[in-house]
């Protein structure tokens, strides 16, 4: 499939530009720091060190992975156009949708490799140190998998931004705005609304719906609440009731946050004049 060929080219470019290496080292360094320091309380309170690290890494991932994803993808289309290679690429027998899908797949693969290797290093250190309960490995694997899904949603949003503008600088500014909105501003604004409302208008169903409008919140809810071995250390049962937001629903919403921006990016690129 031609989209896979473009994805493979994106991976080669990422390897040549040391994106994979740099991202992997960054994630491994942060994950190892949390694994070695964040699990320190486990000896005193008999907490599972891997479950503690899941809570810490999930909180860090919300800030780090979306930023890396947007840095990877913000110039996917507009950068090619500025370099003069987009017309050459489209001169080949390849559809526009295949270009967008291929670039997103390649960038998600780069992010996925870095995430699995980086976070896997922390899990390996904890396994060698011992004291990890068997029931903590599944939440950790789920955290790594959903971290890749969270990154994929922001890669798709970055690619969408790249199809909507004509200059890399504009795309970079738009990507920063997307990161600020979903990672910082959305929850701050939502908290302000809840404090002002005092439960008079925004009930639990409305709150659950509002949380689903932010992929970072969906990711947080999934990793903090679905596993009992992790939720006991997260200090929260989730802003919404876990029973009302089961894991399959949260995963489906997170997948929709990948598919919807990708579909919009394809549609926007189909209509883009070169």
mmCIF file of C-alpha atoms in Angstrom:
data_model
loop_
_atom_site.group_PDB
_atom_site.id
_atom_site.type_symbol
_atom_site.label_atom_id
_atom_site.label_comp_id
_atom_site.label_asym_id
_atom_site.label_seq_id
_atom_site.Cartn_x
_atom_site.Cartn_y
_atom_site.Cartn_z
ATOM 1 C CA UNK A 1 0.000 0.000 0.000
ATOM 2 C CA UNK A 2 1.352 3.407 -0.973
ATOM 3 C CA UNK A 3 0.456 4.926 2.413
ATOM 4 C CA UNK A 4 2.737 2.374 4.079
ATOM 5 C CA UNK A 5 5.556 3.334 1.705
ATOM 6 C CA UNK A 6 5.166 6.977 2.731
ATOM 7 C CA UNK A 7 5.043 5.907 6.386
ATOM 8 C CA UNK A 8 8.291 3.975 5.964
ATOM 9 C CA UNK A 9 9.886 7.055 4.415
ATOM 10 C CA UNK A 10 8.765 9.147 7.397
ATOM 11 C CA UNK A 11 10.371 6.632 9.744
ATOM 12 C CA UNK A 12 13.627 6.737 7.768
ATOM 13 C CA UNK A 13 13.609 10.538 7.918
ATOM 14 C CA UNK A 14 12.975 10.362 11.650
ATOM 15 C CA UNK A 15 15.903 7.998 12.105
ATOM 16 C CA UNK A 16 18.158 10.152 9.944
ATOM 17 C CA UNK A 17 17.198 13.314 11.818
ATOM 18 C CA UNK A 18 17.693 11.528 15.174
ATOM 19 C CA UNK A 19 14.071 12.171 16.149
ATOM 20 C CA UNK A 20 13.635 8.563 17.287
ATOM 21 C CA UNK A 21 16.861 8.568 19.279
ATOM 22 C CA UNK A 22 16.267 11.940 20.910
ATOM 23 C CA UNK A 23 12.661 11.172 21.825
ATOM 24 C CA UNK A 24 13.521 7.720 23.149
ATOM 25 C CA UNK A 25 16.332 9.071 25.314
ATOM 26 C CA UNK A 26 14.098 11.835 26.666
ATOM 27 C CA UNK A 27 11.280 9.476 27.565
ATOM 28 C CA UNK A 28 13.662 6.879 29.012
ATOM 29 C CA UNK A 29 15.400 9.489 31.174
ATOM 30 C CA UNK A 30 12.134 10.827 32.579
ATOM 31 C CA UNK A 31 10.617 7.371 33.039
ATOM 32 C CA UNK A 32 13.737 6.046 34.769
ATOM 33 C CA UNK A 33 13.802 9.089 37.053
ATOM 34 C CA UNK A 34 10.224 8.442 38.094
ATOM 35 C CA UNK A 35 10.870 4.706 38.435
ATOM 36 C CA UNK A 36 13.877 5.194 40.700
ATOM 37 C CA UNK A 37 12.602 8.173 42.688
ATOM 38 C CA UNK A 38 8.840 7.831 42.481
ATOM 39 C CA UNK A 39 8.862 4.287 43.817
ATOM 40 C CA UNK A 40 10.869 5.256 46.887
ATOM 41 C CA UNK A 41 7.789 5.363 49.187
ATOM 42 C CA UNK A 42 6.976 1.753 48.364
ATOM 43 C CA UNK A 43 9.331 0.426 50.999
ATOM 44 C CA UNK A 44 7.562 2.288 53.786
ATOM 45 C CA UNK A 45 3.950 1.876 52.784
ATOM 46 C CA UNK A 46 4.237 -1.412 50.901
ATOM 47 C CA UNK A 47 2.960 0.218 47.728
ATOM 48 C CA UNK A 48 3.522 -1.545 44.460
ATOM 49 C CA UNK A 49 6.355 0.432 42.809
ATOM 50 C CA UNK A 50 5.072 -0.179 39.287
ATOM 51 C CA UNK A 51 1.574 1.024 40.176
ATOM 52 C CA UNK A 52 3.063 4.176 41.694
ATOM 53 C CA UNK A 53 5.092 4.750 38.522
ATOM 54 C CA UNK A 54 1.952 4.311 36.389
ATOM 55 C CA UNK A 55 0.313 7.194 38.262
ATOM 56 C CA UNK A 56 3.418 9.389 37.932
ATOM 57 C CA UNK A 57 4.084 8.567 34.278
ATOM 58 C CA UNK A 58 0.442 9.032 33.279
ATOM 59 C CA UNK A 59 0.530 12.550 34.742
ATOM 60 C CA UNK A 60 3.800 13.320 32.940
ATOM 61 C CA UNK A 61 2.610 11.836 29.659
ATOM 62 C CA UNK A 62 -0.300 14.269 29.438
ATOM 63 C CA UNK A 63 2.191 17.128 29.139
ATOM 64 C CA UNK A 64 5.060 15.484 27.259
ATOM 65 C CA UNK A 65 3.602 13.175 24.617
ATOM 66 C CA UNK A 66 1.162 15.691 23.041
ATOM 67 C CA UNK A 67 3.990 18.231 22.748
ATOM 68 C CA UNK A 68 6.316 15.712 21.066
ATOM 69 C CA UNK A 69 3.494 14.587 18.758
ATOM 70 C CA UNK A 70 2.774 18.143 17.643
ATOM 71 C CA UNK A 71 6.466 18.870 17.096
ATOM 72 C CA UNK A 72 6.639 15.807 14.865
ATOM 73 C CA UNK A 73 3.593 16.613 12.777
ATOM 74 C CA UNK A 74 3.000 20.370 12.583
ATOM 75 C CA UNK A 75 4.933 20.719 9.284
ATOM 76 C CA UNK A 76 3.931 17.404 7.725
ATOM 77 C CA UNK A 77 2.219 19.053 4.751
ATOM 78 C CA UNK A 78 3.117 22.738 4.862
ATOM 79 C CA UNK A 79 6.784 21.880 5.384
ATOM 80 C CA UNK A 80 6.795 19.743 2.253
ATOM 81 C CA UNK A 81 5.185 22.588 0.342
ATOM 82 C CA UNK A 82 7.710 25.169 1.547
ATOM 83 C CA UNK A 83 10.589 22.862 0.627
ATOM 84 C CA UNK A 84 9.100 22.371 -2.833
ATOM 85 C CA UNK A 85 8.828 18.596 -2.462
ATOM 86 C CA UNK A 86 5.050 18.353 -2.150
ATOM 87 C CA UNK A 87 4.424 18.810 -5.877
ATOM 88 C CA UNK A 88 7.077 16.204 -6.602
ATOM 89 C CA UNK A 89 5.465 13.771 -4.188
ATOM 90 C CA UNK A 90 2.023 14.268 -5.731
ATOM 91 C CA UNK A 91 3.495 13.792 -9.202
ATOM 92 C CA UNK A 92 3.819 10.108 -8.346
ATOM 93 C CA UNK A 93 0.757 7.841 -8.654
ATOM 94 C CA UNK A 94 -0.327 8.458 -5.076
ATOM 95 C CA UNK A 95 -3.599 9.836 -3.765
ATOM 96 C CA UNK A 96 -3.741 12.801 -1.451
ATOM 97 C CA UNK A 97 -5.388 10.773 1.284
ATOM 98 C CA UNK A 98 -2.550 8.277 1.089
ATOM 99 C CA UNK A 99 -0.047 11.082 1.646
ATOM 100 C CA UNK A 100 -1.829 12.256 4.807
ATOM 101 C CA UNK A 101 -2.440 8.768 6.177
ATOM 102 C CA UNK A 102 1.111 7.687 5.385
ATOM 103 C CA UNK A 103 2.641 10.672 7.139
ATOM 104 C CA UNK A 104 0.447 10.192 10.210
ATOM 105 C CA UNK A 105 1.250 6.467 10.353
ATOM 106 C CA UNK A 106 4.973 7.136 10.077
ATOM 107 C CA UNK A 107 4.972 9.795 12.768
ATOM 108 C CA UNK A 108 2.842 7.665 15.090
ATOM 109 C CA UNK A 109 5.303 4.815 14.539
ATOM 110 C CA UNK A 110 8.206 7.095 15.520
ATOM 111 C CA UNK A 111 6.349 8.167 18.645
ATOM 112 C CA UNK A 112 5.329 4.589 19.401
ATOM 113 C CA UNK A 113 8.886 3.280 19.152
ATOM 114 C CA UNK A 114 10.152 6.014 21.462
ATOM 115 C CA UNK A 115 7.334 5.464 23.970
ATOM 116 C CA UNK A 116 7.662 1.683 24.123
ATOM 117 C CA UNK A 117 11.453 1.762 24.419
ATOM 118 C CA UNK A 118 11.561 4.686 26.836
ATOM 119 C CA UNK A 119 8.817 3.502 29.167
ATOM 120 C CA UNK A 120 9.905 -0.106 28.743
ATOM 121 C CA UNK A 121 13.320 0.804 30.174
ATOM 122 C CA UNK A 122 11.673 1.977 33.392
ATOM 123 C CA UNK A 123 9.623 -1.208 33.639
ATOM 124 C CA UNK A 124 12.781 -3.258 33.105
ATOM 125 C CA UNK A 125 14.589 -1.502 35.949
ATOM 126 C CA UNK A 126 11.685 -2.082 38.330
ATOM 127 C CA UNK A 127 11.472 -5.726 37.294
ATOM 128 C CA UNK A 128 15.167 -6.200 38.034
ATOM 129 C CA UNK A 129 14.753 -4.526 41.421
ATOM 130 C CA UNK A 130 11.865 -6.823 42.286
ATOM 131 C CA UNK A 131 8.840 -6.121 44.443
ATOM 132 C CA UNK A 132 6.469 -5.625 41.518
ATOM 133 C CA UNK A 133 3.090 -7.308 41.846
ATOM 134 C CA UNK A 134 1.807 -9.353 38.917
ATOM 135 C CA UNK A 135 -1.423 -7.334 38.781
ATOM 136 C CA UNK A 136 0.501 -4.104 38.064
ATOM 137 C CA UNK A 137 1.962 -5.185 34.731
ATOM 138 C CA UNK A 138 -1.314 -4.998 32.813
ATOM 139 C CA UNK A 139 -2.050 -1.395 33.917
ATOM 140 C CA UNK A 140 1.505 -0.441 32.954
ATOM 141 C CA UNK A 141 1.142 -2.015 29.505
ATOM 142 C CA UNK A 142 -2.230 -0.287 29.114
ATOM 143 C CA UNK A 143 -0.635 3.021 30.103
ATOM 144 C CA UNK A 144 2.049 2.586 27.429
ATOM 145 C CA UNK A 145 -0.536 1.643 24.804
ATOM 146 C CA UNK A 146 -2.863 4.513 25.597
ATOM 147 C CA UNK A 147 0.133 6.879 25.655
ATOM 148 C CA UNK A 148 0.726 5.951 22.021
ATOM 149 C CA UNK A 149 -2.982 6.495 21.306
ATOM 150 C CA UNK A 150 -2.863 9.907 22.984
ATOM 151 C CA UNK A 151 0.175 10.798 20.899
ATOM 152 C CA UNK A 152 -1.575 9.575 17.751
ATOM 153 C CA UNK A 153 -4.516 11.898 18.398
ATOM 154 C CA UNK A 154 -2.185 14.883 18.634
ATOM 155 C CA UNK A 155 -0.208 13.752 15.590
ATOM 156 C CA UNK A 156 -3.492 13.766 13.668
ATOM 157 C CA UNK A 157 -4.312 17.233 15.025
ATOM 158 C CA UNK A 158 -0.855 18.485 14.078
ATOM 159 C CA UNK A 159 -1.273 17.121 10.569
ATOM 160 C CA UNK A 160 -4.684 18.795 10.366
ATOM 161 C CA UNK A 161 -3.117 22.120 11.333
ATOM 162 C CA UNK A 162 -0.461 21.559 8.669
ATOM 163 C CA UNK A 163 -3.106 21.179 5.965
ATOM 164 C CA UNK A 164 -4.967 24.351 6.959
ATOM 165 C CA UNK A 165 -2.154 26.923 6.761
ATOM 166 C CA UNK A 166 0.377 28.117 4.188
ATOM 167 C CA UNK A 167 3.461 28.775 6.331
ATOM 168 C CA UNK A 168 5.434 26.641 8.775
ATOM 169 C CA UNK A 169 5.547 29.461 11.310
ATOM 170 C CA UNK A 170 1.756 29.648 11.317
ATOM 171 C CA UNK A 171 1.513 25.886 11.678
ATOM 172 C CA UNK A 172 3.956 25.978 14.607
ATOM 173 C CA UNK A 173 1.926 28.669 16.337
ATOM 174 C CA UNK A 174 -1.279 26.729 15.768
ATOM 175 C CA UNK A 175 0.326 23.573 17.184
ATOM 176 C CA UNK A 176 1.418 25.435 20.313
ATOM 177 C CA UNK A 177 -2.108 26.774 20.659
ATOM 178 C CA UNK A 178 -3.565 23.268 20.384
ATOM 179 C CA UNK A 179 -1.181 22.027 23.086
ATOM 180 C CA UNK A 180 -1.964 24.908 25.417
ATOM 181 C CA UNK A 181 -5.709 24.519 24.934
ATOM 182 C CA UNK A 182 -6.019 20.775 25.521
ATOM 183 C CA UNK A 183 -3.241 20.324 28.093
ATOM 184 C CA UNK A 184 -3.539 23.480 30.196
ATOM 185 C CA UNK A 185 -6.443 25.786 29.411
ATOM 186 C CA UNK A 186 -9.330 23.336 28.968
ATOM 187 C CA UNK A 187 -9.152 21.800 32.446
ATOM 188 C CA UNK A 188 -8.537 25.183 34.054
ATOM 189 C CA UNK A 189 -11.618 26.614 32.364
ATOM 190 C CA UNK A 190 -13.671 23.525 33.238
ATOM 191 C CA UNK A 191 -12.630 23.752 36.878
ATOM 192 C CA UNK A 192 -13.614 27.424 36.924
ATOM 193 C CA UNK A 193 -17.042 26.566 35.500
ATOM 194 C CA UNK A 194 -17.580 23.832 38.087
ATOM 195 C CA UNK A 195 -16.575 26.107 40.963
ATOM 196 C CA UNK A 196 -18.846 28.886 39.728
ATOM 197 C CA UNK A 197 -21.737 26.535 39.013
ATOM 198 C CA UNK A 198 -21.624 24.728 42.398
ATOM 199 C CA UNK A 199 -23.463 21.761 40.895
ATOM 200 C CA UNK A 200 -26.572 23.720 39.999
ATOM 201 C CA UNK A 201 -26.429 23.226 36.217
ATOM 202 C CA UNK A 202 -23.485 20.984 35.368
ATOM 203 C CA UNK A 203 -24.442 17.569 36.667
ATOM 204 C CA UNK A 204 -22.509 14.360 36.411
ATOM 205 C CA UNK A 205 -23.666 13.392 32.876
ATOM 206 C CA UNK A 206 -22.719 16.838 31.604
ATOM 207 C CA UNK A 207 -19.344 16.638 33.361
ATOM 208 C CA UNK A 208 -18.644 13.233 31.825
ATOM 209 C CA UNK A 209 -19.531 14.602 28.393
ATOM 210 C CA UNK A 210 -17.268 17.622 28.874
ATOM 211 C CA UNK A 211 -14.369 15.387 29.904
ATOM 212 C CA UNK A 212 -14.790 13.367 26.715
ATOM 213 C CA UNK A 213 -14.150 16.540 24.690
ATOM 214 C CA UNK A 214 -10.483 16.485 25.682
ATOM 215 C CA UNK A 215 -8.287 13.505 24.734
ATOM 216 C CA UNK A 216 -5.928 14.289 27.626
ATOM 217 C CA UNK A 217 -8.810 13.945 30.089
ATOM 218 C CA UNK A 218 -9.916 10.682 28.488
ATOM 219 C CA UNK A 219 -6.368 9.364 28.833
ATOM 220 C CA UNK A 220 -6.176 10.502 32.463
ATOM 221 C CA UNK A 221 -9.511 8.931 33.373
ATOM 222 C CA UNK A 222 -8.589 5.616 31.797
ATOM 223 C CA UNK A 223 -5.209 5.250 33.464
ATOM 224 C CA UNK A 224 -6.207 6.603 36.877
ATOM 225 C CA UNK A 225 -9.451 4.719 37.376
ATOM 226 C CA UNK A 226 -9.870 1.523 35.384
ATOM 227 C CA UNK A 227 -7.404 -0.586 37.400
ATOM 228 C CA UNK A 228 -7.961 -1.021 41.129
ATOM 229 C CA UNK A 229 -4.237 -1.563 41.717
ATOM 230 C CA UNK A 230 -3.512 1.887 40.268
ATOM 231 C CA UNK A 231 -6.558 3.903 41.370
ATOM 232 C CA UNK A 232 -5.764 3.226 45.017
ATOM 233 C CA UNK A 233 -2.512 5.209 44.573
ATOM 234 C CA UNK A 234 -3.876 7.911 42.274
ATOM 235 C CA UNK A 235 -5.832 9.538 45.086
ATOM 236 C CA UNK A 236 -8.890 9.763 42.876
ATOM 237 C CA UNK A 237 -11.606 7.608 41.505
ATOM 238 C CA UNK A 238 -11.707 9.958 38.502
ATOM 239 C CA UNK A 239 -13.707 13.151 38.026
ATOM 240 C CA UNK A 240 -16.475 10.888 36.797
ATOM 241 C CA UNK A 241 -17.712 7.627 38.252
ATOM 242 C CA UNK A 242 -15.640 4.774 36.753
ATOM 243 C CA UNK A 243 -18.743 2.614 36.610
ATOM 244 C CA UNK A 244 -20.383 5.182 34.328
ATOM 245 C CA UNK A 245 -17.249 5.501 32.182
ATOM 246 C CA UNK A 246 -16.078 1.941 31.540
ATOM 247 C CA UNK A 247 -12.696 1.286 29.979
ATOM 248 C CA UNK A 248 -14.058 0.230 26.537
ATOM 249 C CA UNK A 249 -15.951 3.518 26.256
ATOM 250 C CA UNK A 250 -12.867 5.541 27.160
ATOM 251 C CA UNK A 251 -10.761 3.620 24.635
ATOM 252 C CA UNK A 252 -13.412 4.126 21.949
ATOM 253 C CA UNK A 253 -13.483 7.880 22.623
ATOM 254 C CA UNK A 254 -9.681 8.036 22.499
ATOM 255 C CA UNK A 255 -9.740 6.171 19.181
ATOM 256 C CA UNK A 256 -12.325 8.653 17.895
ATOM 257 C CA UNK A 257 -9.920 11.455 18.794
ATOM 258 C CA UNK A 258 -7.470 9.826 16.383
ATOM 259 C CA UNK A 259 -9.931 9.132 13.581
ATOM 260 C CA UNK A 260 -11.773 12.465 13.566
ATOM 261 C CA UNK A 261 -8.763 14.813 13.134
ATOM 262 C CA UNK A 262 -7.276 12.410 10.600
ATOM 263 C CA UNK A 263 -10.480 12.428 8.552
ATOM 264 C CA UNK A 264 -10.617 16.230 8.722
ATOM 265 C CA UNK A 265 -6.968 16.445 7.633
ATOM 266 C CA UNK A 266 -7.658 14.209 4.646
ATOM 267 C CA UNK A 267 -10.699 16.286 3.692
ATOM 268 C CA UNK A 268 -8.789 19.554 4.066
ATOM 269 C CA UNK A 269 -5.870 18.302 1.965
ATOM 270 C CA UNK A 270 -8.229 17.083 -0.751
ATOM 271 C CA UNK A 271 -9.512 20.649 -1.124
ATOM 272 C CA UNK A 272 -6.142 22.356 -0.731
ATOM 273 C CA UNK A 273 -4.930 24.294 -3.762
ATOM 274 C CA UNK A 274 -1.221 23.848 -4.479
#
